[in-house]
Tab-separated table of C-alpha atoms in Angstrom:
chain	number	residue	atom	x	y	z
V	1	MET	CA	12.342	-0.318	-10.664
V	2	LYS	CA	9.312	1.739	-11.791
V	3	ILE	CA	6.286	-0.557	-11.760
V	4	GLY	CA	2.758	0.054	-12.998
V	5	ILE	CA	-0.147	-2.014	-11.678
V	6	LEU	CA	-2.895	-2.743	-14.196
V	7	THR	CA	-6.117	-3.837	-12.527
V	8	LEU	CA	-9.838	-3.115	-12.772
V	9	PRO	CA	-10.933	0.500	-12.279
V	10	LEU	CA	-11.104	1.510	-8.621
V	11	HIS	CA	-14.628	2.647	-7.789
V	12	THR	CA	-17.151	1.405	-5.183
V	13	ASN	CA	-15.637	-2.042	-4.609
V	14	TYR	CA	-13.910	-2.501	-1.231
V	15	GLY	CA	-12.016	-5.619	-2.267
V	16	GLY	CA	-10.936	-4.127	-5.582
V	17	ILE	CA	-9.452	-1.070	-3.904
V	18	LEU	CA	-7.784	-2.998	-1.086
V	19	GLN	CA	-6.160	-5.554	-3.387
V	20	ALA	CA	-4.600	-2.717	-5.400
V	21	TYR	CA	-3.473	-1.027	-2.180
V	22	ALA	CA	-2.007	-4.286	-0.871
V	23	LEU	CA	-0.113	-5.118	-4.063
V	24	GLN	CA	1.283	-1.594	-4.231
V	25	THR	CA	2.339	-1.771	-0.580
V	26	VAL	CA	4.119	-5.116	-1.002
V	27	LEU	CA	5.981	-3.919	-4.101
V	28	GLU	CA	7.006	-0.703	-2.355
V	29	ARG	CA	8.360	-2.685	0.572
V	30	MET	CA	10.534	-4.524	-1.947
V	31	GLY	CA	12.036	-1.145	-2.830
V	32	HIS	CA	10.176	-0.383	-6.060
V	33	GLU	CA	8.495	2.832	-7.194
V	34	VAL	CA	4.886	1.848	-7.822
V	35	ALA	CA	1.769	3.430	-9.318
V	36	VAL	CA	-1.654	2.031	-10.147
V	37	ILE	CA	-2.695	2.775	-13.720
V	38	ASN	CA	-5.883	4.785	-13.313
V	39	TYR	CA	-7.639	4.588	-16.681
V	40	ASN	CA	-11.020	5.727	-17.940
V	41	GLN	CA	-12.383	6.691	-14.517
V	42	HIS	CA	-12.494	9.624	-12.088
V	43	ILE	CA	-11.834	11.810	-15.160
V	44	LYS	CA	-15.301	12.872	-16.230
V	45	LYS	CA	-15.392	15.347	-19.074
V	46	TYR	CA	-18.523	17.384	-19.589
V	47	VAL	CA	-20.533	16.252	-22.589
V	48	ALA	CA	-23.676	18.152	-23.567
V	49	ASP	CA	-26.901	16.147	-23.660
V	50	PRO	CA	-27.764	14.953	-27.182
V	51	LYS	CA	-30.786	16.531	-28.847
V	52	TRP	CA	-32.875	13.350	-28.597
V	53	ARG	CA	-32.591	13.486	-24.813
V	54	ARG	CA	-33.631	17.106	-24.688
V	55	TYR	CA	-36.782	16.257	-26.670
V	56	LEU	CA	-37.684	13.658	-24.038
V	57	THR	CA	-37.429	16.085	-21.132
V	58	TYR	CA	-41.115	17.006	-20.973
V	59	PRO	CA	-42.473	13.440	-21.402
V	60	TRP	CA	-40.068	12.302	-18.680
V	61	ARG	CA	-41.241	15.081	-16.390
V	62	PHE	CA	-44.828	13.921	-16.865
V	63	ILE	CA	-43.955	10.251	-16.231
V	64	ASN	CA	-41.915	11.001	-13.126
V	65	LYS	CA	-44.468	13.337	-11.608
V	66	TYR	CA	-47.812	11.729	-12.474
V	67	ILE	CA	-47.015	8.044	-13.031
V	68	LEU	CA	-43.987	7.390	-10.830
V	69	HIS	CA	-45.166	9.994	-8.298
V	70	ARG	CA	-41.791	11.617	-7.841
V	71	ASN	CA	-43.263	14.860	-6.590
V	72	LYS	CA	-40.019	16.756	-6.722
V	73	GLY	CA	-40.302	16.832	-10.476
V	74	PHE	CA	-37.939	15.649	-13.179
V	75	ILE	CA	-35.355	18.411	-12.872
V	76	GLN	CA	-34.971	17.918	-9.125
V	77	TYR	CA	-34.858	14.141	-9.636
V	78	GLU	CA	-32.097	14.538	-12.233
V	79	LYS	CA	-30.154	16.740	-9.820
V	80	GLU	CA	-30.363	14.028	-7.149
V	81	ILE	CA	-29.165	11.344	-9.581
V	82	ASN	CA	-26.215	13.492	-10.621
V	83	LYS	CA	-25.435	14.213	-6.991
V	84	SER	CA	-25.507	10.467	-6.304
V	85	ARG	CA	-22.995	9.877	-9.095
V	86	ARG	CA	-20.666	12.418	-7.529
V	87	TYR	CA	-21.082	11.377	-3.912
V	88	LYS	CA	-21.711	7.616	-3.823
V	89	ASP	CA	-17.992	6.824	-3.726
V	90	LYS	CA	-16.758	9.988	-1.999
V	91	TYR	CA	-15.316	8.120	1.008
V	92	LEU	CA	-13.585	5.595	-1.231
V	93	LYS	CA	-12.115	8.382	-3.363
V	94	ASP	CA	-10.714	9.865	-0.159
V	95	PHE	CA	-9.036	6.541	0.647
V	96	ILE	CA	-7.632	6.222	-2.875
V	97	SER	CA	-6.248	9.759	-2.838
V	98	GLN	CA	-4.592	9.189	0.559
V	99	HIS	CA	-3.284	5.647	0.187
V	100	VAL	CA	-2.991	4.735	-3.506
V	101	LYS	CA	-0.440	6.284	-5.836
V	102	TYR	CA	-1.593	6.330	-9.429
V	103	VAL	CA	-1.041	7.700	-12.895
V	104	SER	CA	-4.162	8.717	-14.803
V	105	CYS	CA	-5.124	8.448	-18.455
V	106	ASP	CA	-8.332	8.409	-20.451
V	107	THR	CA	-7.273	5.301	-22.373
V	108	LEU	CA	-4.371	2.890	-21.932
V	109	SER	CA	-3.048	3.710	-25.407
V	110	GLU	CA	-2.160	7.192	-24.102
V	111	LEU	CA	0.503	5.829	-21.754
V	112	ASP	CA	4.121	6.549	-22.609
V	113	ALA	CA	6.430	3.625	-23.330
V	114	HIS	CA	9.057	5.025	-20.957
V	115	THR	CA	6.784	5.475	-17.924
V	116	PHE	CA	7.454	2.027	-16.448
V	117	ASP	CA	10.203	-0.580	-16.302
V	118	ALA	CA	7.612	-3.259	-15.571
V	119	ILE	CA	3.847	-3.701	-15.502
V	120	VAL	CA	2.158	-6.107	-13.095
V	121	VAL	CA	-1.293	-7.199	-14.273
V	122	GLY	CA	-3.661	-8.119	-11.470
V	123	SER	CA	-5.281	-8.900	-9.260
V	124	ASP	CA	-9.068	-9.165	-9.209
V	125	GLN	CA	-11.066	-10.287	-12.250
V	126	VAL	CA	-8.849	-8.349	-14.638
V	127	TRP	CA	-9.023	-11.114	-17.294
V	128	ARG	CA	-12.805	-11.319	-17.234
V	129	LYS	CA	-14.113	-9.631	-20.354
V	130	ALA	CA	-17.452	-8.691	-18.773
V	131	TYR	CA	-15.568	-6.529	-16.263
V	132	PHE	CA	-12.387	-5.268	-17.917
V	133	GLY	CA	-14.101	-5.010	-21.310
V	134	ASN	CA	-16.460	-2.322	-20.064
V	135	SER	CA	-13.579	0.165	-20.122
V	136	GLU	CA	-11.039	-1.210	-22.576
V	137	ARG	CA	-10.498	-3.986	-25.128
V	138	ILE	CA	-9.847	-7.266	-23.301
V	139	GLU	CA	-6.537	-7.544	-25.204
V	140	ASN	CA	-5.288	-4.552	-23.216
V	141	ALA	CA	-5.643	-6.603	-20.042
V	142	TYR	CA	-2.830	-8.688	-21.578
V	143	LEU	CA	-0.828	-5.518	-22.364
V	144	ALA	CA	-1.709	-5.171	-26.053
V	145	PHE	CA	-1.192	-1.411	-25.686
V	146	ALA	CA	2.386	-2.109	-24.559
V	147	GLN	CA	3.230	-5.040	-26.815
V	148	ASN	CA	6.223	-3.248	-28.353
V	149	TRP	CA	7.542	-1.780	-25.109
V	150	ASN	CA	10.825	-2.946	-23.627
V	151	ILE	CA	9.480	-3.801	-20.154
V	152	ARG	CA	9.020	-6.753	-17.816
V	153	ARG	CA	5.510	-8.226	-17.960
V	154	VAL	CA	4.178	-10.024	-14.900
V	155	ALA	CA	0.725	-11.305	-14.039
V	156	TYR	CA	0.134	-11.478	-10.295
V	157	ALA	CA	-3.001	-13.287	-9.075
V	158	ALA	CA	-4.855	-12.349	-12.246
V	159	SER	CA	-8.361	-13.800	-12.299
V	160	PHE	CA	-10.673	-14.904	-15.094
V	161	GLY	CA	-13.552	-14.910	-12.606
V	162	LYS	CA	-14.992	-18.034	-14.259
V	163	ASP	CA	-14.021	-21.585	-15.178
V	164	SER	CA	-13.686	-20.651	-18.848
V	165	ILE	CA	-13.088	-17.775	-21.254
V	166	ASP	CA	-16.315	-18.308	-23.165
V	167	GLU	CA	-16.911	-14.537	-23.046
V	168	TYR	CA	-13.990	-14.082	-25.485
V	169	ASN	CA	-14.629	-14.423	-29.212
V	170	GLY	CA	-12.256	-16.371	-31.456
V	171	LEU	CA	-10.138	-13.391	-32.485
V	172	GLU	CA	-9.798	-12.239	-28.874
V	173	LYS	CA	-8.681	-15.697	-27.762
V	174	GLU	CA	-5.967	-15.806	-30.412
V	175	ALA	CA	-4.786	-12.265	-29.694
V	176	CYS	CA	-4.670	-12.857	-25.929
V	177	LYS	CA	-2.828	-16.138	-26.442
V	178	ASP	CA	-0.110	-14.372	-28.427
V	179	LEU	CA	0.117	-11.586	-25.860
V	180	ILE	CA	0.303	-13.800	-22.777
V	181	HIS	CA	3.305	-15.605	-24.260
V	182	LYS	CA	5.190	-12.301	-24.058
V	183	PHE	CA	4.925	-12.337	-20.243
V	184	ASP	CA	7.989	-13.044	-18.126
V	185	ALA	CA	5.961	-14.668	-15.358
V	186	ILE	CA	2.313	-15.599	-14.911
V	187	SER	CA	0.376	-16.278	-11.750
V	188	VAL	CA	-3.355	-16.537	-11.232
V	189	ARG	CA	-5.647	-16.411	-8.225
V	190	GLU	CA	-7.678	-19.589	-8.763
V	191	ASN	CA	-6.967	-23.189	-9.678
V	192	ALA	CA	-9.391	-22.777	-12.573
V	193	GLY	CA	-7.089	-20.040	-13.901
V	194	VAL	CA	-4.175	-22.491	-13.969
V	195	ASP	CA	-6.297	-24.826	-16.093
V	196	ILE	CA	-7.355	-22.040	-18.470
V	197	CYS	CA	-3.757	-20.943	-19.012
V	198	ASN	CA	-2.718	-24.533	-19.650
V	199	ASN	CA	-5.638	-25.607	-21.854
V	200	GLU	CA	-6.443	-22.392	-23.741
V	201	TYR	CA	-3.039	-20.700	-23.910
V	202	ASN	CA	-0.658	-23.652	-23.541
V	203	ILE	CA	1.352	-21.786	-20.928
V	204	PHE	CA	2.341	-22.380	-17.293
V	205	ALA	CA	0.728	-20.331	-14.527
V	206	LYS	CA	1.269	-20.534	-10.779
V	207	CYS	CA	-1.598	-20.212	-8.306
V	208	VAL	CA	-0.851	-17.545	-5.669
V	209	LEU	CA	-2.686	-15.648	-2.944
V	210	ASP	CA	-4.847	-12.623	-3.603
V	211	PRO	CA	-2.757	-9.484	-2.798
V	212	THR	CA	-4.927	-8.657	0.225
V	213	LEU	CA	-3.646	-11.849	1.877
V	214	LEU	CA	-0.038	-10.676	1.550
V	215	LEU	CA	-0.536	-8.034	4.255
V	216	SER	CA	-1.086	-8.759	7.944
V	217	ARG	CA	-3.943	-7.968	10.272
V	218	ASN	CA	-1.774	-5.250	11.835
V	219	ASP	CA	-1.282	-3.618	8.432
V	220	TYR	CA	-5.042	-3.244	8.040
V	221	ASN	CA	-5.573	-2.167	11.643
V	222	GLN	CA	-3.430	0.882	10.883
V	223	LEU	CA	-6.150	1.989	8.468
V	224	ILE	CA	-8.844	1.921	11.167
V	225	PRO	CA	-9.300	5.096	13.287
V	226	VAL	CA	-9.138	4.495	17.022
V	227	GLN	CA	-12.537	6.086	17.554
V	228	GLU	CA	-14.461	3.517	15.437
V	229	GLU	CA	-17.340	2.121	17.491
V	230	ASN	CA	-18.481	-1.495	17.578
V	231	LYS	CA	-21.866	-1.930	15.888
V	232	GLY	CA	-22.562	-5.531	16.801
V	233	ASP	CA	-21.149	-9.043	16.837
V	234	LEU	CA	-22.734	-10.569	13.717
V	235	PHE	CA	-21.614	-8.763	10.567
V	236	TYR	CA	-23.382	-9.663	7.337
V	237	TYR	CA	-22.071	-8.441	4.018
V	238	ILE	CA	-24.348	-9.688	1.255
V	239	LEU	CA	-23.789	-8.221	-2.200
V	240	ASP	CA	-27.074	-9.504	-3.617
V	241	GLU	CA	-29.560	-9.115	-0.792
V	242	THR	CA	-33.088	-10.479	-0.948
V	243	PRO	CA	-35.895	-10.214	1.639
V	244	GLU	CA	-35.590	-13.967	2.231
V	245	ILE	CA	-31.867	-13.755	2.983
V	246	LEU	CA	-32.313	-10.840	5.365
V	247	GLN	CA	-35.186	-12.598	7.135
V	248	GLU	CA	-33.093	-15.737	7.705
V	249	ILE	CA	-30.166	-13.697	9.016
V	250	ASP	CA	-32.505	-11.989	11.494
V	251	ARG	CA	-33.747	-15.409	12.637
V	252	TYR	CA	-30.179	-16.681	12.988
V	253	ALA	CA	-29.116	-13.617	14.989
V	254	LEU	CA	-32.116	-14.095	17.290
V	255	LEU	CA	-31.224	-17.759	17.783
V	256	LYS	CA	-27.591	-16.902	18.566
V	257	LYS	CA	-28.620	-13.919	20.717
V	258	SER	CA	-26.364	-11.776	18.536
V	259	LYS	CA	-26.652	-8.176	17.446
V	260	SER	CA	-26.441	-8.149	13.661
V	261	PHE	CA	-25.315	-5.235	11.513
V	262	ARG	CA	-24.507	-4.432	7.923
V	263	ILE	CA	-22.548	-1.769	6.046
V	264	ASN	CA	-23.861	-2.293	2.517
V	265	ALA	CA	-24.871	0.683	0.448
V	266	LEU	CA	-26.864	0.648	-2.795
V	267	PRO	CA	-24.698	2.882	-5.016
V	268	GLU	CA	-26.412	1.870	-8.267
V	269	ASP	CA	-30.032	2.038	-7.059
V	270	SER	CA	-31.438	5.414	-8.031
V	271	ASN	CA	-34.747	4.658	-6.308
V	272	VAL	CA	-33.385	4.831	-2.765
V	273	PRO	CA	-32.459	8.019	-0.855
V	274	LEU	CA	-29.027	9.496	-1.528
V	275	GLU	CA	-27.672	8.555	1.909
V	276	GLN	CA	-28.302	4.881	1.106
V	277	ARG	CA	-26.275	5.113	-2.107
V	278	ILE	CA	-23.095	6.408	-0.478
V	279	GLN	CA	-20.579	3.629	0.112
V	280	ARG	CA	-19.266	3.693	3.675
V	281	PRO	CA	-15.534	4.327	4.329
V	282	ILE	CA	-13.076	1.461	3.933
V	283	SER	CA	-11.988	1.944	7.561
V	284	GLU	CA	-15.548	1.217	8.679
V	285	TRP	CA	-15.683	-1.910	6.518
V	286	LEU	CA	-12.375	-3.188	7.929
V	287	HIS	CA	-13.479	-2.421	11.477
V	288	ALA	CA	-16.521	-4.624	10.957
V	289	PHE	CA	-14.217	-7.632	10.525
V	290	ALA	CA	-12.015	-6.590	13.415
V	291	SER	CA	-14.908	-6.172	15.858
V	292	ALA	CA	-17.431	-8.855	14.834
V	293	ASN	CA	-17.443	-12.411	16.160
V	294	GLU	CA	-19.062	-13.936	13.089
V	295	ILE	CA	-19.504	-12.998	9.420
V	296	ILE	CA	-22.099	-14.044	6.839
V	297	THR	CA	-21.309	-13.121	3.239
V	298	ASP	CA	-21.459	-13.958	-0.448
V	299	SER	CA	-18.334	-11.896	-1.212
V	300	PHE	CA	-14.880	-13.266	-2.066
V	301	HIS	CA	-12.982	-10.499	-0.305
V	302	ALA	CA	-15.235	-10.703	2.755
V	303	CYS	CA	-14.105	-14.345	3.022
V	304	VAL	CA	-10.503	-13.148	2.690
V	305	PHE	CA	-10.801	-10.634	5.515
V	306	SER	CA	-12.644	-13.133	7.709
V	307	ILE	CA	-9.555	-15.348	7.344
V	308	ILE	CA	-7.144	-12.468	7.976
V	309	TYR	CA	-9.015	-11.505	11.151
V	310	ASN	CA	-9.581	-15.123	12.234
V	311	LYS	CA	-13.351	-14.736	12.442
V	312	SER	CA	-15.868	-17.534	12.074
V	313	PHE	CA	-17.696	-17.044	8.797
V	314	TRP	CA	-20.213	-18.549	6.415
V	315	VAL	CA	-20.230	-17.954	2.688
V	316	LEU	CA	-23.420	-18.154	0.676
V	317	LEU	CA	-22.445	-19.169	-2.848
V	318	ASN	CA	-23.580	-16.663	-5.453
V	319	PRO	CA	-23.450	-18.053	-9.028
V	320	ASN	CA	-24.011	-14.594	-10.529
V	321	ARG	CA	-20.652	-13.350	-9.246
V	322	GLY	CA	-18.525	-16.438	-9.952
V	323	MET	CA	-17.915	-19.329	-7.575
V	324	SER	CA	-14.559	-20.762	-8.686
V	325	ARG	CA	-12.601	-18.042	-6.870
V	326	ILE	CA	-14.373	-18.775	-3.577
V	327	HIS	CA	-14.012	-22.544	-3.970
V	328	SER	CA	-10.299	-22.133	-4.709
V	329	LEU	CA	-9.768	-19.825	-1.717
V	330	LEU	CA	-11.523	-22.179	0.680
V	331	GLU	CA	-9.664	-25.214	-0.672
V	332	THR	CA	-6.354	-23.429	-0.099
V	333	PHE	CA	-7.117	-23.130	3.619
V	334	GLY	CA	-9.144	-26.328	4.053
V	335	LEU	CA	-12.278	-24.327	4.806
V	336	GLN	CA	-14.725	-25.960	2.399
V	337	ASP	CA	-17.158	-26.519	5.279
V	338	ARG	CA	-17.766	-22.765	5.430
V	339	VAL	CA	-19.983	-23.009	2.338
V	340	ILE	CA	-23.752	-22.821	2.520
V	341	TYR	CA	-25.909	-23.217	-0.563
V	342	ALA	CA	-29.080	-21.815	0.977
V	343	ILE	CA	-29.363	-19.230	3.724
V	344	ASP	CA	-31.559	-21.444	5.927
V	345	GLU	CA	-28.596	-23.845	6.332
V	346	LEU	CA	-27.215	-21.388	8.895
V	347	HIS	CA	-29.457	-22.940	11.539
V	348	THR	CA	-27.859	-26.370	11.140
V	349	LYS	CA	-24.198	-25.268	11.139
V	350	ASP	CA	-22.054	-25.210	14.239
V	351	ARG	CA	-18.406	-25.842	13.369
V	352	THR	CA	-15.328	-24.251	14.890
V	353	ILE	CA	-12.203	-23.310	12.951
V	354	ASP	CA	-8.671	-24.383	13.842
V	355	TRP	CA	-7.083	-20.968	13.405
V	356	ASP	CA	-3.587	-22.160	14.369
V	357	LYS	CA	-3.651	-24.514	11.406
V	358	ILE	CA	-5.156	-21.883	9.091
V	359	ASN	CA	-2.544	-19.300	10.087
V	360	ARG	CA	0.297	-21.748	9.413
V	361	ILE	CA	-1.078	-22.349	5.922
V	362	HIS	CA	-1.447	-18.600	5.465
V	363	ASP	CA	2.171	-17.928	6.468
V	364	GLU	CA	3.492	-20.617	4.099
V	365	ARG	CA	1.399	-19.467	1.153
V	366	ARG	CA	2.250	-15.808	1.825
V	367	LYS	CA	5.989	-16.543	1.717
V	368	ASP	CA	5.539	-18.569	-1.473
V	369	SER	CA	3.455	-15.867	-3.172
V	370	ILE	CA	5.802	-13.032	-2.240
V	371	GLY	CA	8.691	-15.202	-3.404
V	372	PHE	CA	7.045	-15.561	-6.814
V	373	LEU	CA	6.543	-11.813	-7.038
V	374	THR	CA	10.152	-11.115	-6.055
V	375	ASP	CA	11.612	-13.651	-8.491
V	376	SER	CA	9.350	-12.642	-11.378
V	377	LEU	CA	10.682	-9.086	-11.307
V	378	LYS	CA	14.270	-10.335	-11.520
V	379	SER	CA	14.190	-13.044	-14.169
V	380	LYS	CA	11.891	-15.037	-16.409
V	381	ILE	CA	10.058	-17.741	-14.457
V	382	THR	CA	10.776	-21.238	-15.771
V	383	PRO	CA	7.873	-23.743	-15.511
V	384	PRO	CA	8.586	-26.584	-13.058
V	385	ASP	CA	8.473	-29.352	-15.692
V	386	VAL	CA	10.997	-27.496	-17.858
V	387	GLN	CA	13.234	-26.840	-14.847
V	388	MET	CA	13.214	-30.547	-13.944
V	389	SER	CA	14.298	-31.553	-17.450
V	390	ILE	CA	17.129	-28.985	-17.345
V	391	ASN	CA	18.374	-30.298	-13.994
V	392	ALA	CA	18.287	-33.875	-15.276
V	393	GLN	CA	20.663	-33.121	-18.168
């Protein structure tokens, strides 16, 4: 079967790229021909600057040179910004080109109805309007562009990223409700997603593992070059760093007599040198989990890879990036005690993790999630309550 994966655009997000890679890999191992739908990204057409911007060139030169003290001048500064846009994700583009098969289009409406036999929507926050809606209409995340196609429609570990769909307006809610009822099978990544599907769309959804959890530690180790060097034993991956957070991590590392290290880049910060904007290779990020003894993070996928690599970890809850997905993940594995609400709580925490128990849960949930994916591509999934009533007759 020819399957297209519809997810968020692949750019400078480690977890976003790896979940697409993992889902593609699992589907290929089932014997399918798979491609990620690569829309509205990596295809940058040259557009001449509008006249209003040209008129601002000289005032901007003055501001940059004499007020902001960028001595290189405006033209040189603009060249550096453009270079940053080209280079900040160069290592991740290399990974995508080597490991992810994709079909490209400027907009989803350009896709041909005969390209795929099935489309799998997910994972990541593909049903969060604030993220998907930056590139396309949110209805297209529910396959509005393919509503008349004769294909199988499956949602695998799709995420709303929040406890509600308050970002949708009334018309969008109604359109997405109609579209989701065309799906043959629906699964979501968080328990909150099950509730949204039930309460907002009146439809059954199964909670499954994020695609990254469907692959093994050995699968990811194959992506790490042998020559990668260990950088330390306390890896911290904080998406929203503050001086206070970094200071507390330094104190914690000193207390634990650990060597801390980070891999974060600042790809969107034009005020830092170019080398600090370039996202490090995925292999380096994975190696950090493989080599560290402990992880501190506020990232969902960093929690995932801490579990995959059986590493002690602490997760600092970050309301700005959505907490329901982290709560749901930790509840799945009985790891709610990994949560800290303030970074200074690190100094009071000293709990071990029963990895034998966690790995048993992981194996069971992996089999269940892959089973859903396998069955959903063969036949329409019947909700459990409906199935029970059929069996009773």
